């Protein structure tokens, strides 16, 4: 993890996300790797946002196409939630046990 999830170099938001996706995909811990898919799906949205901000959006990447990516983003969030579910259950049980003590 040379960059610790991103780059310190100047660049557009979508470029920084691209660096982070690469780092996360190669991460040692599954709890880090699970985020790679979400950011990968968000990266085209960031391209569209940056293009709109710079007033140079083209036919290749419009905001509408980026909005169409939302179902894929939701699917990636669901993957993360499923990964975290066992940890959440353990935390909830620990709290219940502690409150009973």
PDB file of C-alpha atoms in Angstrom:
ATOM      1  CA  UNK A   1       0.000   0.000   0.000  1.00  0.00           C
ATOM      2  CA  UNK A   2       2.328   2.681  -1.167  1.00  0.00           C
ATOM      3  CA  UNK A   3      -0.308   5.389  -1.126  1.00  0.00           C
ATOM      4  CA  UNK A   4      -2.522   4.187   1.719  1.00  0.00           C
ATOM      5  CA  UNK A   5      -5.693   4.269  -0.359  1.00  0.00           C
ATOM      6  CA  UNK A   6      -5.098   7.107  -2.758  1.00  0.00           C
ATOM      7  CA  UNK A   7      -2.448   9.388  -4.115  1.00  0.00           C
ATOM      8  CA  UNK A   8      -0.880  12.504  -2.686  1.00  0.00           C
ATOM      9  CA  UNK A   9      -0.286  13.805  -6.209  1.00  0.00           C
ATOM     10  CA  UNK A  10      -2.531  16.516  -7.668  1.00  0.00           C
ATOM     11  CA  UNK A  11      -5.339  15.248  -9.825  1.00  0.00           C
ATOM     12  CA  UNK A  12      -9.019  15.124 -10.454  1.00  0.00           C
ATOM     13  CA  UNK A  13     -11.331  13.388  -8.010  1.00  0.00           C
ATOM     14  CA  UNK A  14     -11.857  10.479 -10.393  1.00  0.00           C
ATOM     15  CA  UNK A  15      -8.089   9.978 -10.711  1.00  0.00           C
ATOM     16  CA  UNK A  16      -7.708   9.853  -6.945  1.00  0.00           C
ATOM     17  CA  UNK A  17     -10.566   7.348  -6.763  1.00  0.00           C
ATOM     18  CA  UNK A  18      -8.865   5.248  -9.436  1.00  0.00           C
ATOM     19  CA  UNK A  19      -5.686   5.154  -7.312  1.00  0.00           C
ATOM     20  CA  UNK A  20      -7.717   4.170  -4.257  1.00  0.00           C
ATOM     21  CA  UNK A  21      -9.534   1.401  -6.169  1.00  0.00           C
ATOM     22  CA  UNK A  22      -6.192  -0.068  -7.176  1.00  0.00           C
ATOM     23  CA  UNK A  23      -4.836   0.104  -3.633  1.00  0.00           C
ATOM     24  CA  UNK A  24      -7.973  -1.362  -2.094  1.00  0.00           C
ATOM     25  CA  UNK A  25      -8.136  -4.215  -4.599  1.00  0.00           C
ATOM     26  CA  UNK A  26      -4.611  -5.224  -3.553  1.00  0.00           C
ATOM     27  CA  UNK A  27      -5.142  -4.693   0.177  1.00  0.00           C
ATOM     28  CA  UNK A  28      -4.111  -7.356   2.658  1.00  0.00           C
ATOM     29  CA  UNK A  29      -7.343  -7.346   4.681  1.00  0.00           C
ATOM     30  CA  UNK A  30     -10.683  -8.367   3.244  1.00  0.00           C
ATOM     31  CA  UNK A  31     -12.253  -5.509   5.211  1.00  0.00           C
ATOM     32  CA  UNK A  32     -10.317  -3.128   2.939  1.00  0.00           C
ATOM     33  CA  UNK A  33     -10.723  -5.069  -0.314  1.00  0.00           C
ATOM     34  CA  UNK A  34     -14.513  -5.108   0.025  1.00  0.00           C
ATOM     35  CA  UNK A  35     -14.588  -1.329  -0.652  1.00  0.00           C
ATOM     36  CA  UNK A  36     -12.844  -1.632  -4.025  1.00  0.00           C
ATOM     37  CA  UNK A  37     -16.025  -2.581  -5.899  1.00  0.00           C
ATOM     38  CA  UNK A  38     -18.013   0.362  -4.571  1.00  0.00           C
ATOM     39  CA  UNK A  39     -15.356   2.898  -5.477  1.00  0.00           C
ATOM     40  CA  UNK A  40     -14.860   1.234  -8.841  1.00  0.00           C
ATOM     41  CA  UNK A  41     -18.548   1.726  -9.624  1.00  0.00           C
ATOM     42  CA  UNK A  42     -18.433   5.302  -8.313  1.00  0.00           C
ATOM     43  CA  UNK A  43     -15.409   6.260 -10.416  1.00  0.00           C
ATOM     44  CA  UNK A  44     -17.450   6.893 -13.625  1.00  0.00           C
ATOM     45  CA  UNK A  45     -19.830   9.032 -11.570  1.00  0.00           C
ATOM     46  CA  UNK A  46     -16.832  11.075 -10.416  1.00  0.00           C
ATOM     47  CA  UNK A  47     -15.706  11.452 -14.043  1.00  0.00           C
ATOM     48  CA  UNK A  48     -19.136  12.828 -14.955  1.00  0.00           C
ATOM     49  CA  UNK A  49     -19.143  15.202 -11.986  1.00  0.00           C
ATOM     50  CA  UNK A  50     -15.657  16.498 -12.819  1.00  0.00           C
ATOM     51  CA  UNK A  51     -16.604  16.905 -16.478  1.00  0.00           C
ATOM     52  CA  UNK A  52     -19.752  18.821 -15.604  1.00  0.00           C
ATOM     53  CA  UNK A  53     -17.818  21.024 -13.188  1.00  0.00           C
ATOM     54  CA  UNK A  54     -15.262  21.795 -15.891  1.00  0.00           C
ATOM     55  CA  UNK A  55     -18.082  22.405 -18.413  1.00  0.00           C
ATOM     56  CA  UNK A  56     -16.553  19.904 -20.812  1.00  0.00           C
ATOM     57  CA  UNK A  57     -18.853  16.912 -20.566  1.00  0.00           C
ATOM     58  CA  UNK A  58     -19.027  14.947 -23.725  1.00  0.00           C
ATOM     59  CA  UNK A  59     -21.309  12.323 -25.151  1.00  0.00           C
ATOM     60  CA  UNK A  60     -19.165   9.542 -23.664  1.00  0.00           C
ATOM     61  CA  UNK A  61     -19.891  10.277 -20.022  1.00  0.00           C
ATOM     62  CA  UNK A  62     -22.976  12.235 -19.142  1.00  0.00           C
ATOM     63  CA  UNK A  63     -24.526  12.852 -15.768  1.00  0.00           C
ATOM     64  CA  UNK A  64     -27.557  10.802 -16.856  1.00  0.00           C
ATOM     65  CA  UNK A  65     -25.319   7.797 -17.581  1.00  0.00           C
ATOM     66  CA  UNK A  66     -23.728   8.272 -14.195  1.00  0.00           C
ATOM     67  CA  UNK A  67     -27.133   8.259 -12.516  1.00  0.00           C
ATOM     68  CA  UNK A  68     -27.891   4.996 -14.301  1.00  0.00           C
ATOM     69  CA  UNK A  69     -24.980   3.498 -12.362  1.00  0.00           C
ATOM     70  CA  UNK A  70     -26.874   3.898  -9.071  1.00  0.00           C
ATOM     71  CA  UNK A  71     -28.269   0.335  -9.075  1.00  0.00           C
ATOM     72  CA  UNK A  72     -24.723  -1.025  -9.397  1.00  0.00           C
ATOM     73  CA  UNK A  73     -23.622   1.254  -6.560  1.00  0.00           C
ATOM     74  CA  UNK A  74     -26.474  -0.058  -4.405  1.00  0.00           C
ATOM     75  CA  UNK A  75     -25.405  -3.629  -5.207  1.00  0.00           C
ATOM     76  CA  UNK A  76     -21.851  -2.861  -4.098  1.00  0.00           C
ATOM     77  CA  UNK A  77     -23.172  -1.286  -0.886  1.00  0.00           C
ATOM     78  CA  UNK A  78     -25.191  -4.451  -0.287  1.00  0.00           C
ATOM     79  CA  UNK A  79     -22.001  -6.495  -0.690  1.00  0.00           C
ATOM     80  CA  UNK A  80     -20.326  -4.351   1.964  1.00  0.00           C
ATOM     81  CA  UNK A  81     -23.332  -4.613   4.284  1.00  0.00           C
ATOM     82  CA  UNK A  82     -23.346  -8.408   3.900  1.00  0.00           C
ATOM     83  CA  UNK A  83     -19.643  -8.516   4.708  1.00  0.00           C
ATOM     84  CA  UNK A  84     -20.145  -6.382   7.822  1.00  0.00           C
ATOM     85  CA  UNK A  85     -23.281  -8.211   9.058  1.00  0.00           C
ATOM     86  CA  UNK A  86     -21.445 -10.782  11.212  1.00  0.00           C
ATOM     87  CA  UNK A  87     -19.366  -8.037  12.819  1.00  0.00           C
ATOM     88  CA  UNK A  88     -22.489  -6.014  13.519  1.00  0.00           C
ATOM     89  CA  UNK A  89     -24.152  -9.047  15.116  1.00  0.00           C
ATOM     90  CA  UNK A  90     -21.137  -9.630  17.382  1.00  0.00           C
ATOM     91  CA  UNK A  91     -21.080  -5.961  18.387  1.00  0.00           C
ATOM     92  CA  UNK A  92     -24.807  -5.972  19.159  1.00  0.00           C
ATOM     93  CA  UNK A  93     -24.452  -9.122  21.264  1.00  0.00           C
ATOM     94  CA  UNK A  94     -21.502  -7.624  23.137  1.00  0.00           C
ATOM     95  CA  UNK A  95     -23.539  -4.528  23.964  1.00  0.00           C
ATOM     96  CA  UNK A  96     -26.497  -6.620  25.164  1.00  0.00           C
ATOM     97  CA  UNK A  97     -24.199  -8.754  27.304  1.00  0.00           C
ATOM     98  CA  UNK A  98     -22.517  -5.694  28.778  1.00  0.00           C
ATOM     99  CA  UNK A  99     -25.844  -4.027  29.569  1.00  0.00           C
ATOM    100  CA  UNK A 100     -27.031  -7.155  31.407  1.00  0.00           C
ATOM    101  CA  UNK A 101     -23.901  -7.189  33.594  1.00  0.00           C
TER     102      UNK A 101
END
